[in-house]
Structures are given as structure tokens and as C-alpha cells.
PDB file of C-alpha atoms in Angstrom:
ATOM      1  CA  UNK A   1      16.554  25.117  -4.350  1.00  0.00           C
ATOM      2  CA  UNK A   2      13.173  25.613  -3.447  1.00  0.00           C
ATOM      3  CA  UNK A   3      11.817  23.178  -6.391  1.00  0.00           C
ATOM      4  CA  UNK A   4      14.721  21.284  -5.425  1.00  0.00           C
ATOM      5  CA  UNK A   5      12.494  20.822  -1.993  1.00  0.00           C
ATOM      6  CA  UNK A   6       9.270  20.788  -3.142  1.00  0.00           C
ATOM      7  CA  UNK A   7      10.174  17.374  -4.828  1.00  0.00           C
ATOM      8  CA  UNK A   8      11.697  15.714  -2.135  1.00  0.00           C
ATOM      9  CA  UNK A   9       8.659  16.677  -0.035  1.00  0.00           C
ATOM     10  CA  UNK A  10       6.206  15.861  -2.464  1.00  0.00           C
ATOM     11  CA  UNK A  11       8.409  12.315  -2.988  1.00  0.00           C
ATOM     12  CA  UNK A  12       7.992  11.980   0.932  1.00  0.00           C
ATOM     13  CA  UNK A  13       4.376  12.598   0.440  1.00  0.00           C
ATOM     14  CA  UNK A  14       3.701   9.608  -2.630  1.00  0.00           C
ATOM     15  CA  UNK A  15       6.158   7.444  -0.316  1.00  0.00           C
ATOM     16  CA  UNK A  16       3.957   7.764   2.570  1.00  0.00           C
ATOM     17  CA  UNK A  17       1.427   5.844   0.321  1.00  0.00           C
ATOM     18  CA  UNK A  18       3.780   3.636  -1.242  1.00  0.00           C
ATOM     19  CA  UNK A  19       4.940   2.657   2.353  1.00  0.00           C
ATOM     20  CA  UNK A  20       1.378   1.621   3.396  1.00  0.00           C
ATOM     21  CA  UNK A  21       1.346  -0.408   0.353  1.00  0.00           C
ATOM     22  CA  UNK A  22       4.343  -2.270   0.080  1.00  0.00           C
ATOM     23  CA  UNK A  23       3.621  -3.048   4.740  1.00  0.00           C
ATOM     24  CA  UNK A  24       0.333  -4.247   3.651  1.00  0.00           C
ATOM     25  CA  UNK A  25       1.925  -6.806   0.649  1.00  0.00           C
ATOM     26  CA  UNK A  26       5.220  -7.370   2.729  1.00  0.00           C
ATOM     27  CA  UNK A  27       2.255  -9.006   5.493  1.00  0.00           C
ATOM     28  CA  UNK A  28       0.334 -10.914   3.125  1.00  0.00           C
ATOM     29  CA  UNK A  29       3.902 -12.319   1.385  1.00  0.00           C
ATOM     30  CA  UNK A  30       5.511 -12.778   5.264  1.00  0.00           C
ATOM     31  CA  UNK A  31       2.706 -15.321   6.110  1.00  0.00           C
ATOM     32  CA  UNK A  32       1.955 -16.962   3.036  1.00  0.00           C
ATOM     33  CA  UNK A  33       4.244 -16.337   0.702  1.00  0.00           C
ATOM     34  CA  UNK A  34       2.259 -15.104  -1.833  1.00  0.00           C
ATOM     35  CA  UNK A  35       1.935 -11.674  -3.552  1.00  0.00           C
ATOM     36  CA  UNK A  36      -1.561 -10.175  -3.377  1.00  0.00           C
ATOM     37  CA  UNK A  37      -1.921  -8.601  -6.496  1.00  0.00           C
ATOM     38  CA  UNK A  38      -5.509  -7.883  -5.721  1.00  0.00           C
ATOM     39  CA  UNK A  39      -4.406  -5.550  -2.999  1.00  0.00           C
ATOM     40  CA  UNK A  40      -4.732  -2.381  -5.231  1.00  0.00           C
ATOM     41  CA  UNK A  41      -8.073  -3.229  -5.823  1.00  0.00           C
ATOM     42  CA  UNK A  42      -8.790  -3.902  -2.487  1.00  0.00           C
ATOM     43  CA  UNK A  43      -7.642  -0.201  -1.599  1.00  0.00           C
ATOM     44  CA  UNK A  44      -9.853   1.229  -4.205  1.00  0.00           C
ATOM     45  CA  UNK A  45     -13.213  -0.456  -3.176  1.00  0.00           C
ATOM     46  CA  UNK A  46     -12.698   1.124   0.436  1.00  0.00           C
ATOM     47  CA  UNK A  47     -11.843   4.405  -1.274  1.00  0.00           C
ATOM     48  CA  UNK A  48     -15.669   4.491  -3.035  1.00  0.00           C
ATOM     49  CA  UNK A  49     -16.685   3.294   0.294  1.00  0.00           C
ATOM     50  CA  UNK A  50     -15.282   5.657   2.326  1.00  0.00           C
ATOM     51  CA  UNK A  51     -16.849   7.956  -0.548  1.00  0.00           C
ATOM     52  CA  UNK A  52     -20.391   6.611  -0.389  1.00  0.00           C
ATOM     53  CA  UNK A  53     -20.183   7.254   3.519  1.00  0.00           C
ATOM     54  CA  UNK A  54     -19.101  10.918   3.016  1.00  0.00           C
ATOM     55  CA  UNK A  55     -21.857  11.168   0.415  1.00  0.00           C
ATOM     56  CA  UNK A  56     -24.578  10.221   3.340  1.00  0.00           C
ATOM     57  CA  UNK A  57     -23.641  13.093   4.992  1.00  0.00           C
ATOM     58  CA  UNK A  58     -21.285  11.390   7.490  1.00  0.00           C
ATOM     59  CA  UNK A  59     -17.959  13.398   8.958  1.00  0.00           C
ATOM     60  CA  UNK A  60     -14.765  12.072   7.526  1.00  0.00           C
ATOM     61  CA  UNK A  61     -13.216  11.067  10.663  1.00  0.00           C
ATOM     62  CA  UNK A  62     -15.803   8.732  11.127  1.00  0.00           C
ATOM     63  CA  UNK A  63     -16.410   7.869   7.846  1.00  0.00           C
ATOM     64  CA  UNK A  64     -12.435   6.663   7.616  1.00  0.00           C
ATOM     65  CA  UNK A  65     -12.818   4.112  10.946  1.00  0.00           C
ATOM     66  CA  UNK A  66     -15.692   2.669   9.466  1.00  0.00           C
ATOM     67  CA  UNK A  67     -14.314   2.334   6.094  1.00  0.00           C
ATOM     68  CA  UNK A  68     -11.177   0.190   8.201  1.00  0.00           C
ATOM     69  CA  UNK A  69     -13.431  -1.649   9.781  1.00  0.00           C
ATOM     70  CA  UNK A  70     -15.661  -2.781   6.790  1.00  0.00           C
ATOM     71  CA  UNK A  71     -11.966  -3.309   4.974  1.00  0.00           C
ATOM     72  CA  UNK A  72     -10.931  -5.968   7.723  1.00  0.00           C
ATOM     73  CA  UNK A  73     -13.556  -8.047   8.013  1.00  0.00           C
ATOM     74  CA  UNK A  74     -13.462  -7.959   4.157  1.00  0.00           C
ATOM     75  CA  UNK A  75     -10.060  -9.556   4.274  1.00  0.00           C
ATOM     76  CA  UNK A  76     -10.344 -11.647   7.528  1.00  0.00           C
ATOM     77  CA  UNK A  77     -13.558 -13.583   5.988  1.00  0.00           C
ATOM     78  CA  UNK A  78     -11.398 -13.738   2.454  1.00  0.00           C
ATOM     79  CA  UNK A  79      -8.757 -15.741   4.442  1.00  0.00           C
ATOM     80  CA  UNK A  80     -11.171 -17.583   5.919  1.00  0.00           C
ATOM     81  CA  UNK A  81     -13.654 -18.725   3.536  1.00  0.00           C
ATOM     82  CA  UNK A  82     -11.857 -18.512  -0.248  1.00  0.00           C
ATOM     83  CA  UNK A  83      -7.836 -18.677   0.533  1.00  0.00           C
ATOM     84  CA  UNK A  84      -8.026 -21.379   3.523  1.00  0.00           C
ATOM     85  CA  UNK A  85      -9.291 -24.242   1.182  1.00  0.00           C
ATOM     86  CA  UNK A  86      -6.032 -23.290  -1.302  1.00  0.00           C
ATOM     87  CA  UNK A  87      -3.720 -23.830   1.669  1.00  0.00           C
ATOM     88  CA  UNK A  88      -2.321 -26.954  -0.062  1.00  0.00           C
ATOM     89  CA  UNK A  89      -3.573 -26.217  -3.309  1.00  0.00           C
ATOM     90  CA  UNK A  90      -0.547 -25.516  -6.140  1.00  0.00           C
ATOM     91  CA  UNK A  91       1.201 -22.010  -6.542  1.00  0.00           C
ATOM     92  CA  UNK A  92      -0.843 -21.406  -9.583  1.00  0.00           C
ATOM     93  CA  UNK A  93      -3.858 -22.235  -8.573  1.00  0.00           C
ATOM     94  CA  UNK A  94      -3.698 -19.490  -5.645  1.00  0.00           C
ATOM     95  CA  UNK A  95      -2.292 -16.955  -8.145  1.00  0.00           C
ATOM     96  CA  UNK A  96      -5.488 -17.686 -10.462  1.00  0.00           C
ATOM     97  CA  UNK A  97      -7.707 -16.374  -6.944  1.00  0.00           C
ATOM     98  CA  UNK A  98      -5.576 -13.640  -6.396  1.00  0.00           C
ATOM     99  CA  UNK A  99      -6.043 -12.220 -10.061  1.00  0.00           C
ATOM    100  CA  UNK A 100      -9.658 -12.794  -9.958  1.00  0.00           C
ATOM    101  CA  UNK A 101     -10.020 -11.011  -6.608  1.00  0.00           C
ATOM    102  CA  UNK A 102      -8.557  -7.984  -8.899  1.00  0.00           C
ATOM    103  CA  UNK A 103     -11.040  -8.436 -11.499  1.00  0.00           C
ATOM    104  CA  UNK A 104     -13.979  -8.651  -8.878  1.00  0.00           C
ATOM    105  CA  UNK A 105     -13.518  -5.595  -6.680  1.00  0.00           C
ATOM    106  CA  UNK A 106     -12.915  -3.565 -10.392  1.00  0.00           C
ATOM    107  CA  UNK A 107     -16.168  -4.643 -11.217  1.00  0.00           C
ATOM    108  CA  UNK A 108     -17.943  -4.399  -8.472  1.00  0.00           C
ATOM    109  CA  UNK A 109     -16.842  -0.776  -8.025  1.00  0.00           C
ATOM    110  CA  UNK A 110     -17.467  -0.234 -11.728  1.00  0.00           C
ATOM    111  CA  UNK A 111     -21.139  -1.533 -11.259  1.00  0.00           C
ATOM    112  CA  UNK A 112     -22.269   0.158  -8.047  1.00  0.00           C
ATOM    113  CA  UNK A 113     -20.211   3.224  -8.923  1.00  0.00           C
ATOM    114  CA  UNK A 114     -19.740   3.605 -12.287  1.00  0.00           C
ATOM    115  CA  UNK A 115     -16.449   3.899 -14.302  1.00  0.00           C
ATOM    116  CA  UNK A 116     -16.927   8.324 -13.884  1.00  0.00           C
ATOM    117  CA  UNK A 117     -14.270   9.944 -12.132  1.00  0.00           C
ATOM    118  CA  UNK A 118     -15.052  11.567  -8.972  1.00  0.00           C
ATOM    119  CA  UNK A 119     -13.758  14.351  -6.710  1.00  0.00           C
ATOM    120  CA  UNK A 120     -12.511  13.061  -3.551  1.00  0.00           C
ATOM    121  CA  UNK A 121     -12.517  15.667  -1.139  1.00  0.00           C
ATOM    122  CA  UNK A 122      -9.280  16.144   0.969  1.00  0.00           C
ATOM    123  CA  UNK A 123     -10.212  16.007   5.016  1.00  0.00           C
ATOM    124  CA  UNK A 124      -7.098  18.312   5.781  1.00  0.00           C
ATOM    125  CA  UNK A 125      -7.999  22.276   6.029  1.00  0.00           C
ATOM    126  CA  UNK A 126      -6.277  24.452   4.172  1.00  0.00           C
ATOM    127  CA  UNK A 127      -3.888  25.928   7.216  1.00  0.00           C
ATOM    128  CA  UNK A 128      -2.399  29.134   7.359  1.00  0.00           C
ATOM    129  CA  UNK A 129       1.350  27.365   8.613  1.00  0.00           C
ATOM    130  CA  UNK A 130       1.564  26.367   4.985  1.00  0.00           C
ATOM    131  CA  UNK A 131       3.200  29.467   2.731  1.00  0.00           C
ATOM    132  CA  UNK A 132       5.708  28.831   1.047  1.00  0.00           C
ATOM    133  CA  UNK A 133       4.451  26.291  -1.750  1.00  0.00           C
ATOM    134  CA  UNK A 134       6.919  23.206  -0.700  1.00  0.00           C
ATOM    135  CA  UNK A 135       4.143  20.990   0.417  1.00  0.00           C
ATOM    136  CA  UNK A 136       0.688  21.445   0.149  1.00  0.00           C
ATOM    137  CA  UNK A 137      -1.757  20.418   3.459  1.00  0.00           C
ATOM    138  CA  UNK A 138      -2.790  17.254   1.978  1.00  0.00           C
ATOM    139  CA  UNK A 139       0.359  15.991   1.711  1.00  0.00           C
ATOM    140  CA  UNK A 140       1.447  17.075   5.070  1.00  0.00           C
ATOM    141  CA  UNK A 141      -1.561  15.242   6.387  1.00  0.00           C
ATOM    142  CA  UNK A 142      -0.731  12.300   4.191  1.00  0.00           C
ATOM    143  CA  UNK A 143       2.744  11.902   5.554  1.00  0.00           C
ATOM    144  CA  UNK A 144       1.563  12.484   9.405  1.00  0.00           C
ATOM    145  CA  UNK A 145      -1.460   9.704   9.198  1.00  0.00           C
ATOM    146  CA  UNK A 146       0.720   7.178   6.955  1.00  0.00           C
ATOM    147  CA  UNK A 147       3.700   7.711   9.571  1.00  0.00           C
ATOM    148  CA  UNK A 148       1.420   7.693  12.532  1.00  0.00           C
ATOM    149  CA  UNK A 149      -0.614   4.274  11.433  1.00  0.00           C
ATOM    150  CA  UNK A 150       3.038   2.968  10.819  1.00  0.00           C
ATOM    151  CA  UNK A 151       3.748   3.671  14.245  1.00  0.00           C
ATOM    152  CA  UNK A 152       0.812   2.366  15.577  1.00  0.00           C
ATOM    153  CA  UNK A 153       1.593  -1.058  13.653  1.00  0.00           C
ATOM    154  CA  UNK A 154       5.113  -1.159  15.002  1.00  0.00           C
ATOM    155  CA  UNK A 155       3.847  -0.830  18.508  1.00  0.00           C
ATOM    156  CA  UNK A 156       1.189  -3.533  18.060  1.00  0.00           C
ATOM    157  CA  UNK A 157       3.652  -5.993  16.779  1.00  0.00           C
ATOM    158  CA  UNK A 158       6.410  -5.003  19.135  1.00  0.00           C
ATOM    159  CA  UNK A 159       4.646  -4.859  22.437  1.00  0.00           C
ATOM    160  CA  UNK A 160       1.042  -6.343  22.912  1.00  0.00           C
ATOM    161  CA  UNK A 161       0.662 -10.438  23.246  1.00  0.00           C
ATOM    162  CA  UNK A 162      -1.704 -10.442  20.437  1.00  0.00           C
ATOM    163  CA  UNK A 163       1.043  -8.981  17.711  1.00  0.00           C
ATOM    164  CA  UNK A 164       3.451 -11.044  18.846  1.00  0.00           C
ATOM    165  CA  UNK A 165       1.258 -14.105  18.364  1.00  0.00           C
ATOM    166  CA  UNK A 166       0.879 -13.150  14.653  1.00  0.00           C
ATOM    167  CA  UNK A 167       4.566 -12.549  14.279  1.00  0.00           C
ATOM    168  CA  UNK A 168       5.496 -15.779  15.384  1.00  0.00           C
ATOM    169  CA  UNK A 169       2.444 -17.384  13.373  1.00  0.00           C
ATOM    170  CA  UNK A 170       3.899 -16.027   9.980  1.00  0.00           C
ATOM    171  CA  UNK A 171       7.958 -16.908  10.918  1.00  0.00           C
ATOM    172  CA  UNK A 172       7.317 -20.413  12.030  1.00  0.00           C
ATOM    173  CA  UNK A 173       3.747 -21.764  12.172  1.00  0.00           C
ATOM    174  CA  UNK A 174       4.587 -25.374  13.341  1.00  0.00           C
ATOM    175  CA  UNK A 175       6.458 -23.367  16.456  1.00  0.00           C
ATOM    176  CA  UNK A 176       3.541 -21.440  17.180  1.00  0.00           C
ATOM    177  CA  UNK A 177       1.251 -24.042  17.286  1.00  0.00           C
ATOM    178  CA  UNK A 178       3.589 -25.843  19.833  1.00  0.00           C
ATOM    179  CA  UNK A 179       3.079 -23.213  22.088  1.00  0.00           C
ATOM    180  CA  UNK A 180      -0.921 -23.169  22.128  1.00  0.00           C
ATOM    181  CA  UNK A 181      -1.001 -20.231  18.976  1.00  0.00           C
ATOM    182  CA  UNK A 182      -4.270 -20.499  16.891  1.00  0.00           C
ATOM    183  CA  UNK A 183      -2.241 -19.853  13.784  1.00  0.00           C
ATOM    184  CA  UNK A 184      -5.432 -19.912  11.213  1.00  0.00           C
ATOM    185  CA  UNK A 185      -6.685 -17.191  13.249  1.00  0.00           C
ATOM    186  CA  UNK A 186      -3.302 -15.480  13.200  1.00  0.00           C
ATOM    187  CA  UNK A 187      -3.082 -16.124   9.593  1.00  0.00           C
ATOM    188  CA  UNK A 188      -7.068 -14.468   8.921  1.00  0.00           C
ATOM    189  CA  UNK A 189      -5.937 -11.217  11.487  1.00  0.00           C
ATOM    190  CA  UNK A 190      -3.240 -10.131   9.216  1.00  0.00           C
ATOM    191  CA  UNK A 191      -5.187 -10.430   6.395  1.00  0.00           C
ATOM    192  CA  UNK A 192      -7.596  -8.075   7.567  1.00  0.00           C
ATOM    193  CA  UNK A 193      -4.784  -5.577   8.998  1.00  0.00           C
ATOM    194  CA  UNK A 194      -2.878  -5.462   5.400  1.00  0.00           C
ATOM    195  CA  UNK A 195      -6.817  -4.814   3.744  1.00  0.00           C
ATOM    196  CA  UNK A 196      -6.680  -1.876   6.521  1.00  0.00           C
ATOM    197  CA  UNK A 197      -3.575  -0.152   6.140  1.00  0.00           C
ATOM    198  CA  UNK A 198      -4.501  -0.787   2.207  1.00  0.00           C
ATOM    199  CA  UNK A 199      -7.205   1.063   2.713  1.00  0.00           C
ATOM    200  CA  UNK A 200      -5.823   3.739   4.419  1.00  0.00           C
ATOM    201  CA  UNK A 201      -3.792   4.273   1.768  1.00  0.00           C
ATOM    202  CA  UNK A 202      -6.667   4.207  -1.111  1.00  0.00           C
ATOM    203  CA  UNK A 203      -8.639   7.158   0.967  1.00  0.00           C
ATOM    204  CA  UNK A 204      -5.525   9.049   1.467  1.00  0.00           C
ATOM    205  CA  UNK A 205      -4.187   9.271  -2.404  1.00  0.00           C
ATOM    206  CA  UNK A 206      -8.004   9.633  -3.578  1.00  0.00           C
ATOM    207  CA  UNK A 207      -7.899  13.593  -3.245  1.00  0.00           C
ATOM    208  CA  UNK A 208      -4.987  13.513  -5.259  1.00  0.00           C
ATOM    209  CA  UNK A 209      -5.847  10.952  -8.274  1.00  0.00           C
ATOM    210  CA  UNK A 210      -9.578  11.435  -8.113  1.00  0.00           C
ATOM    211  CA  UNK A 211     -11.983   8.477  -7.415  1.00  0.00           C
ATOM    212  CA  UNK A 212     -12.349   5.779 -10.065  1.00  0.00           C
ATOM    213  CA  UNK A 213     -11.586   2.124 -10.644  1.00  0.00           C
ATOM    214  CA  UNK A 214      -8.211   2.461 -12.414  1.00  0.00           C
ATOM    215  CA  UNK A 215      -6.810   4.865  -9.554  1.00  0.00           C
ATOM    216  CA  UNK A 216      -4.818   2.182  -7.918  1.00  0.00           C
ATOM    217  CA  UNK A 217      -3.408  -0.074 -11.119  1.00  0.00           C
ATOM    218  CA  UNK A 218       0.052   2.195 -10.779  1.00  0.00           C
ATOM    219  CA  UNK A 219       0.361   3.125  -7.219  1.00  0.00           C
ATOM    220  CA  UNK A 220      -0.141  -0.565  -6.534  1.00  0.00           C
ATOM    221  CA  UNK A 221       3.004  -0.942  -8.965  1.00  0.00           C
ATOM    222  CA  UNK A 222       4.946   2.090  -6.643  1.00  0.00           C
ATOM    223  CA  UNK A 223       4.003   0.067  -3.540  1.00  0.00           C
ATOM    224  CA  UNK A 224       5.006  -3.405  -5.131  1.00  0.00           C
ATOM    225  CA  UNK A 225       8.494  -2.226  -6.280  1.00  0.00           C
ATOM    226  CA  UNK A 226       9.047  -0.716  -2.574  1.00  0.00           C
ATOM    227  CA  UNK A 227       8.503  -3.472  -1.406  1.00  0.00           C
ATOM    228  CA  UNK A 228      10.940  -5.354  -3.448  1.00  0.00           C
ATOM    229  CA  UNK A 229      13.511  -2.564  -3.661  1.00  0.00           C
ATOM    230  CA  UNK A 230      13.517  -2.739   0.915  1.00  0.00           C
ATOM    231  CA  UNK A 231      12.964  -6.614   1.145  1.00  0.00           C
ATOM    232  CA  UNK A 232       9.975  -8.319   0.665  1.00  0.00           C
ATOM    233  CA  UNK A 233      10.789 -10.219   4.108  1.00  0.00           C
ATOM    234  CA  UNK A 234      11.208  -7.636   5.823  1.00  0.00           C
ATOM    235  CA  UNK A 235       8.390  -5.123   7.069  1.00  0.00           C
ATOM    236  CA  UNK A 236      10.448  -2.262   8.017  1.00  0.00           C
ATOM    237  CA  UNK A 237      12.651  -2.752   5.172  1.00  0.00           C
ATOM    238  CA  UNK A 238       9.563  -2.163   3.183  1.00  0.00           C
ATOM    239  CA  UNK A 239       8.244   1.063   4.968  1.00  0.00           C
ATOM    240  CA  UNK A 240      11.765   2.646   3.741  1.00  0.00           C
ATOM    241  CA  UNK A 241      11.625   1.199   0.308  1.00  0.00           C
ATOM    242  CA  UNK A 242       8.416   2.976  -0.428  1.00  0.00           C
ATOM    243  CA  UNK A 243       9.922   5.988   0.670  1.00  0.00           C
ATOM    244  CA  UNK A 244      12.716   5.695  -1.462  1.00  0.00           C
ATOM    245  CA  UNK A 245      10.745   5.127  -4.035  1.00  0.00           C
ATOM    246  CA  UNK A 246       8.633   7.808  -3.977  1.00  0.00           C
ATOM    247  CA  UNK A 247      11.667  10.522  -3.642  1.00  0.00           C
ATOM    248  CA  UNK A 248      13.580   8.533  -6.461  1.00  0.00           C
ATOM    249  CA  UNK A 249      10.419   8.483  -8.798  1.00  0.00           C
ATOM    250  CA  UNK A 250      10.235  12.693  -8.140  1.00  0.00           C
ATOM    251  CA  UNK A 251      14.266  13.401  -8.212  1.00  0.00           C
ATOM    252  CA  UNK A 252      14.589  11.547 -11.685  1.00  0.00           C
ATOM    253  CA  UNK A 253      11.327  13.340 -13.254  1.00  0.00           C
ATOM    254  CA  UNK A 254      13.450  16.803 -11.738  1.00  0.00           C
ATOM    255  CA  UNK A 255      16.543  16.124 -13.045  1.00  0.00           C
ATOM    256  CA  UNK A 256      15.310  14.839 -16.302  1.00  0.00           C
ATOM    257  CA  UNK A 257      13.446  18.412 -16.601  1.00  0.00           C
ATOM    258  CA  UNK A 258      16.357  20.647 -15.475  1.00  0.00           C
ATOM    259  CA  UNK A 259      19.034  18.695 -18.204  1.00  0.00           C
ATOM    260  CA  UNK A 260      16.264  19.763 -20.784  1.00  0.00           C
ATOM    261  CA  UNK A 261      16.291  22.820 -20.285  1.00  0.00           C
ATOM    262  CA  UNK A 262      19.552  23.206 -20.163  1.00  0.00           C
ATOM    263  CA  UNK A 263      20.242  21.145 -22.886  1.00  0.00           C
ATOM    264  CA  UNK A 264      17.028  21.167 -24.908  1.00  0.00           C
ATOM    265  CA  UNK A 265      17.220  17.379 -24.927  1.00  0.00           C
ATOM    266  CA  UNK A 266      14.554  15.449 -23.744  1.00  0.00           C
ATOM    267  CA  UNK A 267      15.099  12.769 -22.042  1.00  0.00           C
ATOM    268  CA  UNK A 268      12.752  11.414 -18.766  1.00  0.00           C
ATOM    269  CA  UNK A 269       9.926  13.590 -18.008  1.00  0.00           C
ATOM    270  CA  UNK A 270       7.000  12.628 -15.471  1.00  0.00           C
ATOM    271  CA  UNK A 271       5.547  10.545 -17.511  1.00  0.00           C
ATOM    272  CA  UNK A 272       8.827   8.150 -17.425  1.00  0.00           C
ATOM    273  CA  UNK A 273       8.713   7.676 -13.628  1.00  0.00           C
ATOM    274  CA  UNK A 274       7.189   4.637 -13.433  1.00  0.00           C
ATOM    275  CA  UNK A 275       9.770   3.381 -16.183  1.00  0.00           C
ATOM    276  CA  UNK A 276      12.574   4.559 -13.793  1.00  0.00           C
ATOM    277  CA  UNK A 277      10.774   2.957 -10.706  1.00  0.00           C
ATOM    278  CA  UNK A 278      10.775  -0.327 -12.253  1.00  0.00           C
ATOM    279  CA  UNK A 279      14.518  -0.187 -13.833  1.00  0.00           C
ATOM    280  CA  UNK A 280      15.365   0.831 -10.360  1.00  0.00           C
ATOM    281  CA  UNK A 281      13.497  -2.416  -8.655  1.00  0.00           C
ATOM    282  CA  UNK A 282      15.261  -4.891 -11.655  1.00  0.00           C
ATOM    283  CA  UNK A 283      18.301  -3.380 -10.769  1.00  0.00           C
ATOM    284  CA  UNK A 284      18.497  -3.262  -6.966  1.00  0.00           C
ATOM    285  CA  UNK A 285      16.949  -6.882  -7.345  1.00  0.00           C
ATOM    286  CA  UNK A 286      19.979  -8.103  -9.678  1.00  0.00           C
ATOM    287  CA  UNK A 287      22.664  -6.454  -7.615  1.00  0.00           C
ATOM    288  CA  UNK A 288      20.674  -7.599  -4.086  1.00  0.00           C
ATOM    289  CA  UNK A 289      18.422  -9.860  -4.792  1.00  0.00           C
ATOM    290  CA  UNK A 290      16.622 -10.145  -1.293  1.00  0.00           C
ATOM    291  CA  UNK A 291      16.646  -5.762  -1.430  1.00  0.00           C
ATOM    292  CA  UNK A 292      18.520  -3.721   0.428  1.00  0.00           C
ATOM    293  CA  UNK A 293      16.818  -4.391   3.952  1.00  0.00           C
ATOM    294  CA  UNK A 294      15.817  -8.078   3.638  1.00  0.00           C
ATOM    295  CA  UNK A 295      17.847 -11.024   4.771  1.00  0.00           C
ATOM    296  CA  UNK A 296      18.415 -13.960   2.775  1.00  0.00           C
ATOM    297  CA  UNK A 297      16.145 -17.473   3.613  1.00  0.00           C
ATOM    298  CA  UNK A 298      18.400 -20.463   2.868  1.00  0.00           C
ATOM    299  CA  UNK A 299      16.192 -23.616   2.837  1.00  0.00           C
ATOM    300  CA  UNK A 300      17.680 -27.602   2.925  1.00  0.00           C
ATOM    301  CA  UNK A 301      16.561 -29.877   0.790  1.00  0.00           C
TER     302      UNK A 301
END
């Protein structure tokens, strides 16, 4: 029982991240519906910042706001000066930007900070509450600052005129304009909030996968299929699909472990989890093909 709980928590823990994720694609996809497969990435080049901050002797909880503010205005002035030319430009074409965004933050990070792996240290102490081995304090703290900067999101967009502005920007821009809604603006915002919460997440999972340019190519794939598996329209829909994700990913790899040794047949161990993740997202997408939170757009033609 008590590995039993140790993997849901530590599935809470990964789903915390994938949460942040999958919120910061479902944004970029709700406004422009396009994936941002350079988001990873994105998340990985704050990480080494946040890093390089540390390094200079800086406290964590300040090196963590700065490393959200540097990762907005990174993605406001990408909206504003390389995707707002491509805002009639063919699917393709904006796909092409997107995948060479990916290639330039790897190598950027590669150059100024070499390919070496690196120790990211964990800002959580090491408190005395924790005993019995379920969860360890970084993934406690992982949970509480993913949960509480989802939180703080929901509030923003639910109650102050400025979130509400960007809602109605990315449901119906001609609408918003109407009403006197500078929807470019609205548009460049949300870019810069999904590179925050995506960087957020890349300083939270660094403790746990080390610091290096590849750290983000599979969580980026967790975060992707929770988004799909909750809705890709739908933000909240997204927050629980990463969660189920990350319990799913650690209750198959347990299973898989206990029928071997029961059985002495192997058949899904950890290192099958992503295979399960994406089964799971191909077949939540064939039975419900909008996911199991996300409503279905019907366009006329």
C-alpha cells in the first residue's frame, strides 16, 4: 500500500509539471491555433537562466521572479516581432518558425552552456514533516507552487479587466475589437504568460532531471499529450489532463512491475511510460476526439 501511494504522489508530483505545460500550450493553441512545439525549449533556456542567476550568488526566490520576467518579455517580443508578420502567412510556413525556435534556444543553451549536465539545486529544505518516504520535499514543493501559480492564473483570467480582455481576444478577436480591445496586444500578453508558466515548470523539474539541453524533449511530450488527453480548447481541461497523465504514466510503470514479479513476465517497466502515455493520448483522441474536457468547435462553410 505504501508504494501503492508513493506512486500516486509522485504521479501528482510529474503532473504538477505536466499541468504547467499542457496551460502554457493550451494558451498559445486557444489564441492562435497553433501548437508551440518550441515551448520545451523555451522552458529549458529559463532553467540555465535561472541557473546562471543562482551561480552569481543570487537567492533562489529572487532568482525565479527574474527568470519569469526575462521569460515574458522573451515571448511577448517573439509575438511581436517574428510571429505577427506570419499572421496570414500559410499553416506551414508558421510550423517551419515554430520548429526553428526549437532548434535556436537548443543551441543557444548548448553554446553559452555547454551540452554537460548540471546539478540543479532544489530550493525546498529538507523538512522534518516529511517521514515516511511517500513524497519527497521537492515534490511537495513542486505540487504547492504548480497548484498555487495555477490558481493565481485562474484568478487573473476570472476576475481582473485585463484577463478578461485576453480571454475574449483569443475566443473572438473581431468581437473584441468591437468593443475597443487591443487584440495584438492581447495576443503578445499571452504569449509571454505561457513562456512564464513554461518556465516555471523548466526550474521546477530541473532538480529532478538535472540541467542540460535535452531535459525538456520528453516532458514537453507529457505536457503535449495532457493537453490533448483534457482538451486542447479548454484550459482547465488541460490542468487535469496533465495530472492524469502523470498518475497514469506512474500506475502503469507499478503495475507492470508488480505482474512481473508475480509472474516473472516482463511486460511495461519505466522505461515504457512514455509508450503508454502516448497509446493513452491516440486512444482517448479516437474515442473523444476533442478530449475528455474540451467541447467540440463546429465551423460553416
Amino acid at each position: 500500500m505504501e508504494q501503492l501511494l508513493q506512486q500516486v504522489a509522485s504521479g501528482l508530483a510529474n503532473g504538477a509539471i505536466y499541468a504547467l505545460l499542457a496551460l502554457a500550450l493550451v494558451m498559445i493553441f486557444v489564441s492562435t491555433n497553433h501548437i508551440n512545439f518550441a515551448q520545451g525549449e523555451m522552458a529549458m533556456f529559463s532553467a540555465f537562466v535561472c541557473w546562471q542567476l543562482l551561480n552569481w550568488g543570487y537567492s533562489f526566490w529572487v532568482a525565479l521572479p527574474a527568470t519569469m520576467l526575462f521569460s515574458f518579455t522573451i515571448g511577448v517580443l517573439i509575438e511581436r516581432i517574428i510571429l505577427r508578420p506570419l499572421h496570414t502567412a500559410p499553416l506551414l510556413s508558421v510550423v517551419v518558425v515554430f520548429i526553428g525556435l526549437l532548434a535556436i534556444f537548443h543551441s543557444l543553451a548548448g553554446a553559452i552552456w555547454t551540452h554537460t549536465v548540471k546539478p540543479f539545486p532544489s530550493p525546498f529544505p529538507d523538512f522534518s514533516l516529511v517521514h515516511s518516504g511517500i513524497i519527497g520535499p521537492h515534490q511537495i514543493g513542486m505540487v504547492v507552487v504548480a497548484v498555487g501559480m495555477l490558481g493565481l492564473l485562474f484568478c487573473f483570467f476570472r476576475f481582473t479587466p485585463l484577463g478578461l480582455a485576453m480571454r475574449a481576444a483569443a475566443l473572438n478577436a473581431t468581437s473584441a475589437r468591437l468593443v475597443g480591445i487591443n487584440v495584438d496586444w492581447m495576443l503578445a500578453l499571452g504569449w509571454g504568460l505561457a513562456a512564464t508558466v513554461g518556465s516555471v515548470a523548466g526550474v521546477l523539474v530541473a532538480p529532478v532531471v538535472y540541467l542540460e539541453p535535452n531535459m525538456m524533449a520528453g516532458i514537453l511530450l507529457y505536457g503535449f499529450a495532457g493537453a490533448l488527453v483534457g482538451g486542447i480548447s479548454s484550459p482547465g481541461g488541460a490542468v487535469a489532463g496533465g495530472f492524469i497523465v502523470g498518475v497514469l504514466e506512474n500506475m502503469v510503470a507499478y503495475l507492470g512491475n508488480m505482474l512481473e514479479r508475480a509472474t516473472g513476465f516482463y511486460l511495461i517497466g519505466n522505461g515504457e511510460k512514455l509508450t503508454v502515455a502516448l497509446i493513452i493520448v491516440i486512444t482517448v483522441l479516437t474515442l473523444k476526439p476533442s478530449g475528455l474536457f474540451g467541447h467540440v468547435t463546429v465551423k460553416r462553410v
